Structures are given as C-alpha cells and as structure tokens.
C-alpha cells in the first residue's frame, strides 16, 4: 500500500506544490516527479501519479523508484 499513516491532506498538498515548483525550475528533475507521484497516489489521484512516474522514467530510465511507485499505483487502483 502507498498510504502513509499520519499524513494529512494539507501536508500532501504542500509536498505536491513544492515538487511542482521544483519541476518548474528544473523540468529534468526526475526525482521530483517521483516524490510528487507518491503524494498524488496517497491522495488517490492515480492517473496523475502514473503520468509523473512515466515522465520520471522517460527522464531517468535507471531510476528504479519510479517503477516501484508506478507498480504500487497499479496495485492501489485494483482496490
């Protein structure tokens, strides 16, 4: 599961906002896409999370975290 106990919507939104800013400053920052994907998945925004994973993989094909996160989102969507 991707859900993390103790994380509330305001904190998730802050992380998404910060990652979005980081991506705006450096569109090639693959890790920021991964971090944002995790928070989007927590918020049950699976399509957006998958898009971020796909972008991270396109930028950094060796970034295994992006594949792990993407797999977790697919599992979450089966719930």
CSV table of N, CA, C and O in Angstrom, one decimal:
chain,number,residue,atom,x,y,z
A,1,UNK,N,0.8,-1.2,0.0
A,1,UNK,CA,0.0,0.0,0.0
A,1,UNK,C,0.9,1.3,0.0
A,1,UNK,O,1.9,1.3,0.6
A,2,UNK,N,0.4,2.3,-0.6
A,2,UNK,CA,1.1,3.6,-0.7
A,2,UNK,C,0.7,4.5,0.4
A,2,UNK,O,1.3,5.5,0.7
A,3,UNK,N,-0.5,4.2,1.1
A,3,UNK,CA,-0.9,5.2,2.1
A,3,UNK,C,0.0,5.2,3.3
A,3,UNK,O,0.5,4.2,3.7
A,4,UNK,N,0.3,6.4,3.8
A,4,UNK,CA,1.2,6.6,4.9
A,4,UNK,C,0.4,7.1,6.1
A,4,UNK,O,-0.1,8.2,6.0
A,5,UNK,N,0.4,6.4,7.2
A,5,UNK,CA,-0.4,6.9,8.4
A,5,UNK,C,0.2,8.3,8.8
A,5,UNK,O,1.5,8.4,8.8
A,6,UNK,N,-0.6,9.1,9.3
A,6,UNK,CA,-0.1,10.4,9.8
A,6,UNK,C,0.0,11.5,8.8
A,6,UNK,O,0.2,12.7,9.2
A,7,UNK,N,-0.1,11.2,7.5
A,7,UNK,CA,-0.1,12.3,6.5
A,7,UNK,C,-1.5,12.8,6.3
A,7,UNK,O,-2.4,12.1,6.0
A,8,UNK,N,-1.6,14.1,6.4
A,8,UNK,CA,-2.9,14.7,6.1
A,8,UNK,C,-2.9,15.4,4.8
A,8,UNK,O,-1.9,15.5,4.1
A,9,UNK,N,-4.1,15.8,4.4
A,9,UNK,CA,-4.3,16.4,3.1
A,9,UNK,C,-3.5,17.7,2.9
A,9,UNK,O,-2.9,18.0,1.8
A,10,UNK,N,-3.3,18.5,3.9
A,10,UNK,CA,-2.6,19.7,3.8
A,10,UNK,C,-1.1,19.5,3.6
A,10,UNK,O,-0.5,20.1,2.8
A,11,UNK,N,-0.6,18.5,4.3
A,11,UNK,CA,0.8,18.1,4.1
A,11,UNK,C,1.1,17.6,2.7
A,11,UNK,O,2.1,17.9,2.1
A,12,UNK,N,0.1,16.7,2.3
A,12,UNK,CA,0.3,16.2,0.9
A,12,UNK,C,0.2,17.3,-0.1
A,12,UNK,O,1.0,17.3,-1.1
A,13,UNK,N,-0.7,18.2,0.0
A,13,UNK,CA,-0.8,19.3,-0.9
A,13,UNK,C,0.5,20.1,-0.9
A,13,UNK,O,0.9,20.6,-2.0
A,14,UNK,N,1.1,20.3,0.3
A,14,UNK,CA,2.3,21.1,0.3
A,14,UNK,C,3.5,20.4,-0.4
A,14,UNK,O,4.3,21.1,-1.1
A,15,UNK,N,3.5,19.1,-0.3
A,15,UNK,CA,4.6,18.3,-1.0
A,15,UNK,C,4.4,18.4,-2.5
A,15,UNK,O,5.3,18.6,-3.3
A,16,UNK,N,3.1,18.2,-2.9
A,16,UNK,CA,2.8,18.3,-4.3
A,16,UNK,C,3.2,19.7,-4.9
A,16,UNK,O,3.8,19.9,-5.9
A,17,UNK,N,2.8,20.7,-4.1
A,17,UNK,CA,3.1,22.1,-4.5
A,17,UNK,C,4.7,22.3,-4.6
A,17,UNK,O,5.2,22.9,-5.6
A,18,UNK,N,5.4,21.9,-3.6
A,18,UNK,CA,6.9,22.0,-3.7
A,18,UNK,C,7.5,21.3,-4.8
A,18,UNK,O,8.4,21.8,-5.5
A,19,UNK,N,7.0,20.1,-5.1
A,19,UNK,CA,7.5,19.3,-6.2
A,19,UNK,C,7.2,20.0,-7.5
A,19,UNK,O,8.1,20.0,-8.4
A,20,UNK,N,6.0,20.5,-7.6
A,20,UNK,CA,5.6,21.2,-8.8
A,20,UNK,C,6.5,22.4,-9.1
A,20,UNK,O,7.0,22.7,-10.2
A,21,UNK,N,6.9,23.1,-8.0
A,21,UNK,CA,7.8,24.3,-8.1
A,21,UNK,C,9.2,23.8,-8.6
A,21,UNK,O,9.8,24.4,-9.4
A,22,UNK,N,9.6,22.7,-8.0
A,22,UNK,CA,11.0,22.2,-8.3
A,22,UNK,C,11.0,21.7,-9.8
A,22,UNK,O,12.0,22.0,-10.5
A,23,UNK,N,9.9,21.1,-10.3
A,23,UNK,CA,9.8,20.7,-11.7
A,23,UNK,C,9.8,21.9,-12.6
A,23,UNK,O,10.4,21.9,-13.7
A,24,UNK,N,9.1,23.0,-12.2
A,24,UNK,CA,9.1,24.2,-13.0
A,24,UNK,C,10.5,24.8,-13.1
A,24,UNK,O,10.8,25.3,-14.2
A,25,UNK,N,11.3,24.7,-12.0
A,25,UNK,CA,12.6,25.3,-12.1
A,25,UNK,C,13.6,24.4,-12.9
A,25,UNK,O,14.5,24.8,-13.5
A,26,UNK,N,13.3,23.0,-12.8
A,26,UNK,CA,14.2,22.1,-13.5
A,26,UNK,C,13.3,20.9,-14.0
A,26,UNK,O,13.1,19.9,-13.3
A,27,UNK,N,12.8,21.1,-15.2
A,27,UNK,CA,11.9,20.1,-15.8
A,27,UNK,C,12.6,18.7,-15.9
A,27,UNK,O,11.9,17.7,-16.1
A,28,UNK,N,13.8,18.6,-15.8
A,28,UNK,CA,14.5,17.3,-15.9
A,28,UNK,C,14.8,16.7,-14.6
A,28,UNK,O,15.5,15.6,-14.5
A,29,UNK,N,14.2,17.2,-13.5
A,29,UNK,CA,14.4,16.7,-12.1
A,29,UNK,C,13.5,15.5,-11.9
A,29,UNK,O,12.4,15.6,-11.3
A,30,UNK,N,13.9,14.3,-12.3
A,30,UNK,CA,13.1,13.1,-12.3
A,30,UNK,C,12.7,12.7,-10.9
A,30,UNK,O,11.6,12.3,-10.7
A,31,UNK,N,13.5,12.9,-9.9
A,31,UNK,CA,13.2,12.6,-8.5
A,31,UNK,C,12.0,13.4,-8.0
A,31,UNK,O,11.2,12.9,-7.2
A,32,UNK,N,11.8,14.6,-8.5
A,32,UNK,CA,10.7,15.4,-8.1
A,32,UNK,C,9.4,14.8,-8.6
A,32,UNK,O,8.4,14.9,-7.9
A,33,UNK,N,9.5,14.3,-9.8
A,33,UNK,CA,8.3,13.6,-10.4
A,33,UNK,C,7.9,12.4,-9.5
A,33,UNK,O,6.7,12.2,-9.3
A,34,UNK,N,8.9,11.7,-9.1
A,34,UNK,CA,8.7,10.5,-8.2
A,34,UNK,C,8.0,10.9,-6.9
A,34,UNK,O,7.0,10.3,-6.4
A,35,UNK,N,8.6,11.9,-6.2
A,35,UNK,CA,8.1,12.4,-5.0
A,35,UNK,C,6.6,12.9,-5.1
A,35,UNK,O,5.8,12.6,-4.3
A,36,UNK,N,6.4,13.6,-6.2
A,36,UNK,CA,5.0,14.1,-6.4
A,36,UNK,C,4.1,13.0,-6.7
A,36,UNK,O,2.9,12.9,-6.2
A,37,UNK,N,4.5,12.0,-7.4
A,37,UNK,CA,3.7,10.8,-7.7
A,37,UNK,C,3.3,10.1,-6.5
A,37,UNK,O,2.1,9.6,-6.3
A,38,UNK,N,4.2,10.0,-5.5
A,38,UNK,CA,3.8,9.3,-4.2
A,38,UNK,C,2.7,10.1,-3.5
A,38,UNK,O,1.7,9.5,-3.1
A,39,UNK,N,2.8,11.4,-3.5
A,39,UNK,CA,1.8,12.2,-2.8
A,39,UNK,C,0.5,12.1,-3.6
A,39,UNK,O,-0.6,12.1,-3.0
A,40,UNK,N,0.5,12.1,-4.9
A,40,UNK,CA,-0.7,12.0,-5.7
A,40,UNK,C,-1.3,10.7,-5.5
A,40,UNK,O,-2.6,10.6,-5.4
A,41,UNK,N,-0.5,9.6,-5.4
A,41,UNK,CA,-1.1,8.3,-5.1
A,41,UNK,C,-1.8,8.3,-3.7
A,41,UNK,O,-2.8,7.7,-3.5
A,42,UNK,N,-1.1,8.9,-2.7
A,42,UNK,CA,-1.7,9.0,-1.4
A,42,UNK,C,-3.1,9.6,-1.5
A,42,UNK,O,-4.0,9.2,-0.8
A,43,UNK,N,-3.2,10.6,-2.3
A,43,UNK,CA,-4.5,11.4,-2.5
A,43,UNK,C,-5.5,10.7,-3.4
A,43,UNK,O,-6.5,11.2,-3.8
A,44,UNK,N,-5.1,9.4,-3.8
A,44,UNK,CA,-5.9,8.6,-4.8
A,44,UNK,C,-6.1,9.3,-6.1
A,44,UNK,O,-7.2,9.3,-6.7
A,45,UNK,N,-5.1,10.0,-6.6
A,45,UNK,CA,-5.1,10.6,-7.9
A,45,UNK,C,-4.2,9.8,-8.8
A,45,UNK,O,-3.1,10.3,-9.2
A,46,UNK,N,-4.6,8.6,-9.0
A,46,UNK,CA,-3.8,7.6,-9.7
A,46,UNK,C,-3.3,8.0,-11.1
A,46,UNK,O,-2.2,7.7,-11.4
A,47,UNK,N,-4.2,8.5,-11.9
A,47,UNK,CA,-3.8,8.8,-13.3
A,47,UNK,C,-2.7,9.9,-13.3
A,47,UNK,O,-1.8,9.7,-14.1
A,48,UNK,N,-2.8,10.8,-12.4
A,48,UNK,CA,-1.7,11.9,-12.3
A,48,UNK,C,-0.4,11.3,-11.8
A,48,UNK,O,0.7,11.6,-12.3
A,49,UNK,N,-0.5,10.4,-10.8
A,49,UNK,CA,0.7,9.7,-10.3
A,49,UNK,C,1.3,8.9,-11.4
A,49,UNK,O,2.6,8.9,-11.5
A,50,UNK,N,0.5,8.1,-12.1
A,50,UNK,CA,1.1,7.3,-13.2
A,50,UNK,C,1.8,8.2,-14.3
A,50,UNK,O,2.9,7.9,-14.8
A,51,UNK,N,1.2,9.3,-14.6
A,51,UNK,CA,1.8,10.2,-15.5
A,51,UNK,C,3.1,10.8,-15.0
A,51,UNK,O,4.1,10.9,-15.8
A,52,UNK,N,3.2,11.1,-13.7
A,52,UNK,CA,4.5,11.5,-13.2
A,52,UNK,C,5.5,10.4,-13.2
A,52,UNK,O,6.7,10.7,-13.5
A,53,UNK,N,5.1,9.2,-12.9
A,53,UNK,CA,6.1,8.0,-13.0
A,53,UNK,C,6.6,7.9,-14.4
A,53,UNK,O,7.8,7.7,-14.6
A,54,UNK,N,5.7,7.9,-15.4
A,54,UNK,CA,6.1,7.8,-16.8
A,54,UNK,C,7.1,8.9,-17.2
A,54,UNK,O,8.1,8.6,-17.9
A,55,UNK,N,6.8,10.1,-16.7
A,55,UNK,CA,7.8,11.2,-17.0
A,55,UNK,C,9.1,11.0,-16.4
A,55,UNK,O,10.2,11.2,-17.0
A,56,UNK,N,9.1,10.5,-15.1
A,56,UNK,CA,10.4,10.2,-14.4
A,56,UNK,C,11.2,9.2,-15.2
A,56,UNK,O,12.4,9.3,-15.3
A,57,UNK,N,10.5,8.1,-15.6
A,57,UNK,CA,11.1,7.0,-16.3
A,57,UNK,C,11.7,7.5,-17.7
A,57,UNK,O,12.8,7.2,-18.1
A,58,UNK,N,10.9,8.4,-18.3
A,58,UNK,CA,11.4,9.0,-19.6
A,58,UNK,C,12.7,9.8,-19.4
A,58,UNK,O,13.6,9.7,-20.2
A,59,UNK,N,12.7,10.5,-18.3
A,59,UNK,CA,13.9,11.3,-18.0
A,59,UNK,C,15.1,10.5,-17.4
A,59,UNK,O,16.3,10.8,-17.7
A,60,UNK,N,14.8,9.5,-16.6
A,60,UNK,CA,15.9,8.7,-16.0
A,60,UNK,C,15.4,7.2,-16.0
A,60,UNK,O,14.9,6.7,-15.0
A,61,UNK,N,15.7,6.5,-17.1
A,61,UNK,CA,15.2,5.1,-17.2
A,61,UNK,C,15.8,4.2,-16.1
A,61,UNK,O,15.2,3.1,-15.8
A,62,UNK,N,16.9,4.6,-15.5
A,62,UNK,CA,17.5,3.7,-14.4
A,62,UNK,C,17.0,4.1,-13.0
A,62,UNK,O,17.4,3.5,-12.1
A,63,UNK,N,16.1,5.0,-12.9
A,63,UNK,CA,15.5,5.4,-11.6
A,63,UNK,C,14.5,4.3,-11.2
A,63,UNK,O,13.3,4.4,-11.5
A,64,UNK,N,14.9,3.4,-10.4
A,64,UNK,CA,14.1,2.2,-10.1
A,64,UNK,C,12.9,2.7,-9.2
A,64,UNK,O,11.8,2.0,-9.3
A,65,UNK,N,13.0,3.7,-8.4
A,65,UNK,CA,11.9,4.2,-7.6
A,65,UNK,C,10.7,4.5,-8.5
A,65,UNK,O,9.6,4.2,-8.0
A,66,UNK,N,10.9,5.0,-9.6
A,66,UNK,CA,9.7,5.3,-10.5
A,66,UNK,C,8.9,4.1,-10.9
A,66,UNK,O,7.7,4.1,-10.9
A,67,UNK,N,9.7,3.0,-11.1
A,67,UNK,CA,9.0,1.8,-11.5
A,67,UNK,C,8.2,1.2,-10.3
A,67,UNK,O,7.1,0.7,-10.4
A,68,UNK,N,8.9,1.3,-9.1
A,68,UNK,CA,8.3,0.8,-7.9
A,68,UNK,C,7.0,1.5,-7.5
A,68,UNK,O,6.0,1.0,-7.2
A,69,UNK,N,7.1,2.9,-7.7
A,69,UNK,CA,5.9,3.7,-7.4
A,69,UNK,C,4.8,3.4,-8.4
A,69,UNK,O,3.6,3.3,-8.0
A,70,UNK,N,5.2,3.3,-9.6
A,70,UNK,CA,4.2,3.0,-10.7
A,70,UNK,C,3.5,1.7,-10.4
A,70,UNK,O,2.2,1.6,-10.5
A,71,UNK,N,4.2,0.7,-10.0
A,71,UNK,CA,3.6,-0.6,-9.7
A,71,UNK,C,2.7,-0.5,-8.5
A,71,UNK,O,1.6,-1.1,-8.5
A,72,UNK,N,3.1,0.3,-7.5
A,72,UNK,CA,2.2,0.5,-6.3
A,72,UNK,C,0.9,1.2,-6.7
A,72,UNK,O,-0.1,0.9,-6.1
A,73,UNK,N,1.0,2.1,-7.6
A,73,UNK,CA,-0.2,2.8,-8.0
A,73,UNK,C,-1.2,1.8,-8.7
A,73,UNK,O,-2.4,1.8,-8.5
A,74,UNK,N,-0.6,1.0,-9.6
A,74,UNK,CA,-1.4,0.0,-10.2
A,74,UNK,C,-2.1,-0.9,-9.2
A,74,UNK,O,-3.3,-1.2,-9.4
A,75,UNK,N,-1.4,-1.4,-8.2
A,75,UNK,CA,-2.0,-2.2,-7.2
A,75,UNK,C,-3.0,-1.4,-6.4
A,75,UNK,O,-4.1,-2.0,-6.2
A,76,UNK,N,-2.8,-0.2,-6.1
A,76,UNK,CA,-3.7,0.6,-5.4
A,76,UNK,C,-5.0,0.8,-6.2
A,76,UNK,O,-6.1,0.7,-5.6
A,77,UNK,N,-4.9,0.9,-7.5
A,77,UNK,CA,-6.1,1.1,-8.3
A,77,UNK,C,-6.9,-0.2,-8.4
A,77,UNK,O,-8.1,-0.1,-8.8
A,78,UNK,N,-6.4,-1.3,-8.1
A,78,UNK,CA,-7.2,-2.6,-8.0
A,78,UNK,C,-8.0,-2.7,-6.8
A,78,UNK,O,-8.9,-3.5,-6.7
A,79,UNK,N,-7.7,-1.9,-5.8
A,79,UNK,CA,-8.5,-1.9,-4.5
A,79,UNK,C,-10.0,-1.6,-4.7
A,79,UNK,O,-10.4,-0.8,-5.5
